Structure formats: structure tokens, C-alpha cells
Short mmCIF file of C-alpha atoms in Angstrom, two decimals:
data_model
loop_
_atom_site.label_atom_id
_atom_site.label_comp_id
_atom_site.label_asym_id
_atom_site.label_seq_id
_atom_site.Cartn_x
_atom_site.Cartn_y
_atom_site.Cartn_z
CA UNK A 22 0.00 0.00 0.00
CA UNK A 23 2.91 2.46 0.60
CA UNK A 24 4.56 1.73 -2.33
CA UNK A 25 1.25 2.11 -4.24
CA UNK A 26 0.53 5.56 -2.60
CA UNK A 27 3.64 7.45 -2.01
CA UNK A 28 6.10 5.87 -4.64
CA UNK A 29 7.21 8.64 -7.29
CA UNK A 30 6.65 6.74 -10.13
CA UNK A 31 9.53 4.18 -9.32
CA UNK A 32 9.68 2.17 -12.80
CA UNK A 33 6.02 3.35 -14.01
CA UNK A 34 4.36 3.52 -17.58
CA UNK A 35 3.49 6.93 -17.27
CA UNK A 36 0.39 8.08 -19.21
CA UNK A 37 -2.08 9.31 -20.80
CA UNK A 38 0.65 12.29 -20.60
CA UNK A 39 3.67 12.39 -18.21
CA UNK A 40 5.09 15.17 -17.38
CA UNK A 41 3.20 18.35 -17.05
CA UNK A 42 0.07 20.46 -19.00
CA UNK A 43 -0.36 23.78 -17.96
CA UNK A 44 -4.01 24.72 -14.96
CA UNK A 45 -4.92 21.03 -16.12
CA UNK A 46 -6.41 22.23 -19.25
CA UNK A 47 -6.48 21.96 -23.12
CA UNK A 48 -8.28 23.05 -26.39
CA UNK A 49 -8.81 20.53 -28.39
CA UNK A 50 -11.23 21.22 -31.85
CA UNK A 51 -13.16 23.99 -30.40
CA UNK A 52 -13.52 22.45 -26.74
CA UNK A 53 -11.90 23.50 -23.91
CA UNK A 54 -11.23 19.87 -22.02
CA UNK A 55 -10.26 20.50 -17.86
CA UNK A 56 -7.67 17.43 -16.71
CA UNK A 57 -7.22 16.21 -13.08
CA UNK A 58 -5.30 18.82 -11.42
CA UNK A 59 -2.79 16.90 -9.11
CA UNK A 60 0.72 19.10 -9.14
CA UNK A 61 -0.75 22.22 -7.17
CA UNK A 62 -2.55 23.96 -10.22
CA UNK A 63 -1.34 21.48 -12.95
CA UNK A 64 -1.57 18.21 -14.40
CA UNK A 65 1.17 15.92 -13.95
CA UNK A 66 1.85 12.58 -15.39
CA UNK A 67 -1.59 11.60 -16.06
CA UNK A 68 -3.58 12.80 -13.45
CA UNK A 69 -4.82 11.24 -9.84
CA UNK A 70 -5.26 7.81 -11.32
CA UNK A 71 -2.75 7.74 -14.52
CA UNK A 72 -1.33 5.05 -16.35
CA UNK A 73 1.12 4.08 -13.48
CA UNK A 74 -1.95 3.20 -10.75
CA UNK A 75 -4.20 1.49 -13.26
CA UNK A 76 -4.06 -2.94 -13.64
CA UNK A 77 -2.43 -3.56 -16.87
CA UNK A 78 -3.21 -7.37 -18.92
CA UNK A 79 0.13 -9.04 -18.35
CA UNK A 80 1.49 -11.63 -21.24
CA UNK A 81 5.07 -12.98 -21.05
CA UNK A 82 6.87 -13.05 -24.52
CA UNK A 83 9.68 -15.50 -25.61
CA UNK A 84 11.39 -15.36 -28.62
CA UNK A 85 15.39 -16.70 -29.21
CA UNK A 86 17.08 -13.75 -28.50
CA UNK A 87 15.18 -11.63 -25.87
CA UNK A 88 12.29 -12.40 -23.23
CA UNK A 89 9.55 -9.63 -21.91
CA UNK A 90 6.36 -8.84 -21.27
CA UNK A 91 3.44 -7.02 -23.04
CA UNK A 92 1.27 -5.12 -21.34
CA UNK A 93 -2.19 -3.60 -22.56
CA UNK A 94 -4.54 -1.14 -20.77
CA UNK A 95 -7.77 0.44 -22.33
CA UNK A 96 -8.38 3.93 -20.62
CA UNK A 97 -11.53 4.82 -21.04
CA UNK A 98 -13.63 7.94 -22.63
CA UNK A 99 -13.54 10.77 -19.90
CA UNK A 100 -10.81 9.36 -17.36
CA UNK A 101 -8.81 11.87 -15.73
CA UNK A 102 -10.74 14.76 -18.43
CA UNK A 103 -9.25 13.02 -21.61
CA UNK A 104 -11.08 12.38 -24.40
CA UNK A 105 -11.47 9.66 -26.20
CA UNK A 106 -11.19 5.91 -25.37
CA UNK A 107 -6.97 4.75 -26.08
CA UNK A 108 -6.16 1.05 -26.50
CA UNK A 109 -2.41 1.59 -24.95
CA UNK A 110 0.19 -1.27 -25.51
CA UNK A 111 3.70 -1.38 -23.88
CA UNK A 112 6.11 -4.03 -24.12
CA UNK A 113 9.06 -4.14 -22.38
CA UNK A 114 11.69 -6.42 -23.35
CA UNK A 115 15.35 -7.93 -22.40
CA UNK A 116 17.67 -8.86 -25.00
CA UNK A 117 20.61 -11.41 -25.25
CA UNK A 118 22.97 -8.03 -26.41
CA UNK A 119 22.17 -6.22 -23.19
CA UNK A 120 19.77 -4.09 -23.70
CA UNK A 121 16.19 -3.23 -22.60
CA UNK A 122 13.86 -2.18 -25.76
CA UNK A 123 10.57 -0.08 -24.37
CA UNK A 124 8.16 0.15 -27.19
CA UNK A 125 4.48 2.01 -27.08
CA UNK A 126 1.84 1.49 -29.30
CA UNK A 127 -1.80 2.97 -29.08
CA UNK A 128 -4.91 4.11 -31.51
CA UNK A 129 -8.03 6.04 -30.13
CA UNK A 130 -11.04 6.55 -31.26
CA UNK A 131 -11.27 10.29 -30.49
CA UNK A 132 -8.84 12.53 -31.25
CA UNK A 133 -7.01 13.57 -27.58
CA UNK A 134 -3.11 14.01 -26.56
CA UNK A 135 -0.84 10.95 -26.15
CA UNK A 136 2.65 11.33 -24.35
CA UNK A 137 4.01 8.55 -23.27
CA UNK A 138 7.09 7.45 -21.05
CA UNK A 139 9.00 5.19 -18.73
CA UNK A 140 9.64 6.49 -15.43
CA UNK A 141 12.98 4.37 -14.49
CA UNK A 142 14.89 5.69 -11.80
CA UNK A 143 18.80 4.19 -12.27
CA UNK A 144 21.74 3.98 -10.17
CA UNK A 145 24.22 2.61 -12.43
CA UNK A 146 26.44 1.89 -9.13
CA UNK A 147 23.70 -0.13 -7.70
CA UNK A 148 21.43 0.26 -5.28
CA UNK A 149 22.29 1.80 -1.70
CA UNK A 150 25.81 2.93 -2.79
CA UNK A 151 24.99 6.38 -2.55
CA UNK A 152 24.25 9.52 -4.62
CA UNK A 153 24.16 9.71 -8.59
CA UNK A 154 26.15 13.11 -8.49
CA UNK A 155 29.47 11.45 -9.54
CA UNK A 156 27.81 9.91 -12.86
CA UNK A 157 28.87 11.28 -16.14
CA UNK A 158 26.24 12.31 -18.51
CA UNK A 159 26.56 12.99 -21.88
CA UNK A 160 23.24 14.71 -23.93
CA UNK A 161 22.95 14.56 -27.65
CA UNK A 162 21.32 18.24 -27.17
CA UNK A 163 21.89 21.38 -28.25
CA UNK A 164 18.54 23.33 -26.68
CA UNK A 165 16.98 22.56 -23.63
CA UNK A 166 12.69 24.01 -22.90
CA UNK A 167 12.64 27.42 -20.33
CA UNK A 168 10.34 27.00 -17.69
CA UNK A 169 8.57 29.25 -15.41
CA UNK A 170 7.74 28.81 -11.55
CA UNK A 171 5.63 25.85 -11.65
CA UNK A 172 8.14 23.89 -14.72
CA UNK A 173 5.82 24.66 -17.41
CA UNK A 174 7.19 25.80 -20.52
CA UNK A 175 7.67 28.85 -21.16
CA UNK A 176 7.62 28.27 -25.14
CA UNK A 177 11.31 29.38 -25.65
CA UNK A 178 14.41 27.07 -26.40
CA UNK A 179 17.61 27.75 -25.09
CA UNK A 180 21.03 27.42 -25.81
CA UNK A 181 23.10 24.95 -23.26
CA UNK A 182 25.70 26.55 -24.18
CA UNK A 183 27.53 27.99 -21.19
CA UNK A 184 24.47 26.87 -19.15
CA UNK A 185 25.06 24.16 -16.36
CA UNK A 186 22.49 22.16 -18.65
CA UNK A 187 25.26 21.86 -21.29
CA UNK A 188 26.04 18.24 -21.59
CA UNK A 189 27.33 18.21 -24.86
CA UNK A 190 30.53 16.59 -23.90
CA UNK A 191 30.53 14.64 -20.52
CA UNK A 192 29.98 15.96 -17.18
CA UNK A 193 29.34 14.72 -13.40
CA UNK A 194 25.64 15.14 -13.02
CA UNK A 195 26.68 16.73 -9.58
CA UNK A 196 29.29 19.05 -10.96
CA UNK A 197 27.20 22.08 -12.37
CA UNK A 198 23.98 20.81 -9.92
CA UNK A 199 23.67 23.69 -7.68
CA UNK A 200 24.51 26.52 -9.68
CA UNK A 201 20.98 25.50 -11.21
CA UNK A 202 18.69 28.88 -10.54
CA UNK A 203 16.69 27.71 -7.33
CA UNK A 204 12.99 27.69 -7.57
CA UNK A 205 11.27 28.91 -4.21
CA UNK A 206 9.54 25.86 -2.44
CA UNK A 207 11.10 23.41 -5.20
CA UNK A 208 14.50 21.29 -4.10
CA UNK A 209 17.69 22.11 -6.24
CA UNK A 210 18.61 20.08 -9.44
CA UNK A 211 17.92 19.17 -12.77
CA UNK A 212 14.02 18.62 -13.63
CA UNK A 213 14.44 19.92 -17.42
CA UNK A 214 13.80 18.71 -20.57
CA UNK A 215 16.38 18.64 -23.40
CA UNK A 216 15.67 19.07 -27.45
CA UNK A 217 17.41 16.25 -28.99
CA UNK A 218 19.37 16.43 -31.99
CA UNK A 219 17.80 14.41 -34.53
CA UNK A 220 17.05 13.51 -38.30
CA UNK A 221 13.18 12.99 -39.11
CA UNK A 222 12.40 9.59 -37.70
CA UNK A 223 14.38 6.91 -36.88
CA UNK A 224 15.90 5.41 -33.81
CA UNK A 225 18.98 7.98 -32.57
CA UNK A 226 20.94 8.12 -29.50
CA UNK A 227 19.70 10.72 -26.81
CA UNK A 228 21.80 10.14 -23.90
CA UNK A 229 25.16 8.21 -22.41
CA UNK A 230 25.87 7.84 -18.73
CA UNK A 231 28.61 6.13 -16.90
CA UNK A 232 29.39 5.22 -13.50
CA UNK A 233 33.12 5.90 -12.85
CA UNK A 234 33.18 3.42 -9.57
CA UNK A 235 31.99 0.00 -11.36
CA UNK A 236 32.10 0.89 -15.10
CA UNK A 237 28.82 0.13 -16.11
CA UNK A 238 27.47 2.37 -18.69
CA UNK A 239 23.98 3.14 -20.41
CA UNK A 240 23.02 4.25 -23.63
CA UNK A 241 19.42 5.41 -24.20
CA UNK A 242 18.64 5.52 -28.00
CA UNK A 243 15.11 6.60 -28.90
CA UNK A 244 12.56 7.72 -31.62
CA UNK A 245 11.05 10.38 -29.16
CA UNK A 246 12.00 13.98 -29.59
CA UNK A 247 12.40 14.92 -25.77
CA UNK A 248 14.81 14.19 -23.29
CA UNK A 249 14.01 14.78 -19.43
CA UNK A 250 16.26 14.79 -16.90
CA UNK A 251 15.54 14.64 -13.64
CA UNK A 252 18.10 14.27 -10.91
CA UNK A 253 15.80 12.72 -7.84
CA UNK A 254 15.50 16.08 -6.34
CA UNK A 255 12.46 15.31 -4.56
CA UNK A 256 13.27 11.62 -3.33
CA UNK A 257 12.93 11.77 0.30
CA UNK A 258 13.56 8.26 1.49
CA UNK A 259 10.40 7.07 -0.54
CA UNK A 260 9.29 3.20 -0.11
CA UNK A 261 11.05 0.69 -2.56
CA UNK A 262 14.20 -1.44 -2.76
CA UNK A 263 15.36 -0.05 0.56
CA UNK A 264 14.28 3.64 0.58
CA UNK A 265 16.16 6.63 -1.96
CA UNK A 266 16.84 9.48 -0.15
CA UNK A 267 17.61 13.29 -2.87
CA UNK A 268 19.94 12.24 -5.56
CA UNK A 269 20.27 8.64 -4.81
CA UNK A 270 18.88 7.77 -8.57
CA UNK A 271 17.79 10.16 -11.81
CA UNK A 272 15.52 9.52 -14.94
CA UNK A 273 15.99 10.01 -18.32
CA UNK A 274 12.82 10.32 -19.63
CA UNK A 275 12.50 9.59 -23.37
CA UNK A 276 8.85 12.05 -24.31
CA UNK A 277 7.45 14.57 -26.75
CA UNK A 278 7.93 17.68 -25.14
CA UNK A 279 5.46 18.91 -21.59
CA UNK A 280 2.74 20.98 -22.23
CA UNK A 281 2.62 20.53 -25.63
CA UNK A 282 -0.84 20.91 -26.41
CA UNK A 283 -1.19 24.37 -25.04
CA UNK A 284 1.91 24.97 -27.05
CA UNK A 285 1.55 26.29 -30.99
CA UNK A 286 5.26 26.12 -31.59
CA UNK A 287 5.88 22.46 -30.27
CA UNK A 288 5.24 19.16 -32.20
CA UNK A 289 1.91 17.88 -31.82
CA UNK A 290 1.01 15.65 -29.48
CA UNK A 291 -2.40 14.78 -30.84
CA UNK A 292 -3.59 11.35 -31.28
CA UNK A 293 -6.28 11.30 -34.12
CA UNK A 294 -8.50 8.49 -34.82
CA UNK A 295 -7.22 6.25 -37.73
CA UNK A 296 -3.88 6.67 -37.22
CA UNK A 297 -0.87 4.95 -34.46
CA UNK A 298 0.90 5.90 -32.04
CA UNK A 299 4.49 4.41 -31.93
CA UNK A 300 7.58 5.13 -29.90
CA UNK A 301 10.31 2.89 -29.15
CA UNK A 302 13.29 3.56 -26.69
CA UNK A 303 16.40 1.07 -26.26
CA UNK A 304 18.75 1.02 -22.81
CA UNK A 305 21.79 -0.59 -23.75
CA UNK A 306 24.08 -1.26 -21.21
CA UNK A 307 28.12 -2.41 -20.87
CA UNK A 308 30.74 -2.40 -18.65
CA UNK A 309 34.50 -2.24 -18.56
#
């Protein structure tokens, strides 16, 4: 029960749109639509009941090389504001060459927004060995999404350059942390979300990571535009696998980009009726 209520989205699907939508509301041809409202005035990560509290169908797959499972949820007409009813698939799979392949599919039968994500948390040291700040991160980014107050964004893209978001070559995710502008009432660290660098379409790499103490390294490769990174700024000790206190794990969040729908200049997000949703993000992992 803890880890169902107070859990910050340890390992979740996130849905029907992580990260955040501006007051919890939306136009959407004509009609104003008003979302549950559960990150003080805004909508985060699906609302009060989102993808990650809902019972998913469970079916193991097998195949030579790799071994998962797929999941399938049908969120209904109306739940948490959202139009339309969304037949959501996620399969999450292991391979034989290290890696772990997260793949969405969905279709709707109303148009409505669709942003989907995985909400890992990773500690590439293991757990209970202490902070992430020592971890080098690497960001196939150029821009990065201003925010205001509450992390909305503002609409602008901004240069990393000479920013401590500017991970273009590799740098300790602690290094630049707290020279971060503080938000008042918010905990310091990184809760932003990168523009990746990207041809139309296609599976690119986003992100690389590396724990100096054992060697193990990640690379996050992805078909999503969006990167967010969040450094576990608001972990406080939260129920799972021991406890995580701030900064003992981060996400990268492979998404289209937060608050797009009440944002002209960013790439839709709209999921029309006739056509598929499809996103596909692989963790590859090595050591040496």
C-alpha cells in the first residue's frame, strides 16, 4: 500500500501524458477539455489515477534472442478529463545483447493528446551505494525548454551553451547541480527537458551515462524527440528497494515535449482516430 501511494513513479508507464500540461487544461477542436489537477494547479503525469496506478493485462513473450512482457490497458472515454477511449500497448523487453527495448503502441477513437514514457529511476552503481552526483552524462542536445515557476514551458528554447544544462561533452551530473537557478519551495537540481538532436524519424541516440566506480554504462537511443532529466530532487527516502533518499537515482525520460498541447510552436502531441501511435526507446548497457 505504501509503495502504491507514495512511490514517485519508481519504474512506471506513465500516461495518458507524463510530465506536465499547464491549470490542467487543453483546447482541443473547439472544446476547452479540464484534466485532473494533481501538481498544485497542474496536471502531472496523467492525473490522480494515470497510467502508473491502473491494472495492466500481463502476457510474457519469448522469442530466441530476448524475453519480456506485453502489457495492454484500455483507458476509457472521460478518465482523468481526456477524451477519447486509447487502447495503450507497452512491451518491455530484455535482449541477449544487453539491452532493454521499451516500445508504445496505441490508436483512439477520439482525437485527444498521447505522451508517453518510462519512469525508471537508475543507479548505475547499484542500489544503496549512494548519490548519482558522480555519474557522467553525456546529452545529444543542443537546446533545452525554459520554464517558469511551476516547470511549465515557457515556449522558448535555449542554448546549453555555457548553461550548467550543457552536456554536450561529458559531465558529473553533480558538478554544475547547484549553480541551477533555485525555484522557491522546489528542491535544487535538474528537472528539465532537453531538445534532442535528430534527423526525421528513426531510432537515434539521446543520452550516455557512466558510472566511474563500477564501469557500467547506459546508452538510451530513442525515436522520441524529448529528453528529461531529472536528478531525484524530490526523493525523500520514498518506499522501494530499501528507501532513496535526494539524488540517490535520476531519470531520463524519453517524451514529446510537456505541455505541448497548449503549445503552438511544439510538435503535436495529438492522437487522431485512424492513425498509431508508436515510440520505441532502447537502454543498452556495458561495462569495462
Amino acid at each position: 500500500d505504501g509503495y502504491l501511494a507514495g512511490s514517485p513513479y519508481f519504474g512506471a508507464t506513465v500516461g495518458r501524458y507524463c510530465n506536465r500540461i499547464a491549470g490542467g487544461t487543453f483546447s482541443l477542436d473547439g472544446k476547452e477539455y479540464a484534466l485532473a489537477t494533481n501538481n498544485d494547479s497542474n496536471h502531472l503525469h496523467g492525473g490522480d489515477v494515470g497510467y502508473d496506478k491502473v491494472v495492466w493485462d500481463a502476457r510474457p513473450i519469448r522469442r530466441r534472442n530476448e524475453v519480456g512482457v506485453r502489457f495492454q490497458y484500455t483507458s476509457k472515454d472521460g478518465e482523468e478529463g481526456y477524451p477519447g477511449t486509447v487502447r495503450v500497448t507497452a512491451i518491455y523487453t530484455l535482449t541477449n545483447n544487453n539491452e532493454l527495448k521499451v516500445e508504445f503502441l496505441a490508436r483512439s477513437d477520439a482525437s485527444t493528446p498521447l505522451n508517453l514514457t518510462n519512469h525508471c529511476y537508475w543507479n548505475l552503481a547499484g542500489a544503496g551505494s549512494g548519490t548519482i552526483l558522480d555519474h557522467q552524462l553525456q546529452v545529444e542536445s543542443d537546446k533545452y525548454l525554459a520554464v517558469d515557476d511551476t516547470l511549465i514551458p515557457t515556449g522558448k528554447m535555449l542554448d546549453v551553451q555555457g548553461s550548467p544544462l550543457d552536456f554536450t561533452i561529458p559531465h558529473a551530473i553533480g558538478e554544475r547541480l547547484k549553480a541551477i537557478p533555485e525555484i522557491e519551495g522546489l528542491p535544487q537540481g535538474y528537472d528539465h527537458c532537453f531538445v534532442l538532436r535528430r534527423d526525421k524519424g528513426g531510432m537515434a541516440l539521446a543520452a550516455r551515462v557512466s558510472d566511474p566506480s563500477s564501469g557500467r554504462t547506459m546508452e538510451i537511443f530513442t525515436t522520441q524527440p524529448g529528453l528529461q532529466l531529472y536528478s531525484g530532487n524530490f526523493l525523500d527516502g520514498a518506499e522501494g528497494n530499501g528507501g532513496h533518499q535526494q539524488y540517490e537515482a535520476f531519470c531520463l525520460e524519453t517524451q514529446h515535449y510537456p505541455d505541448s498541447p497548449n503549445q503552438p510552436g511544439f510538435p503535436s502531441t495529438i492522437l487522431h482516430p485512424g492513425k498509431k501511435y508508436h515510440h520505441i526507446t532502447v537502454h543498452a548497457f556495458s561495462a569495462r
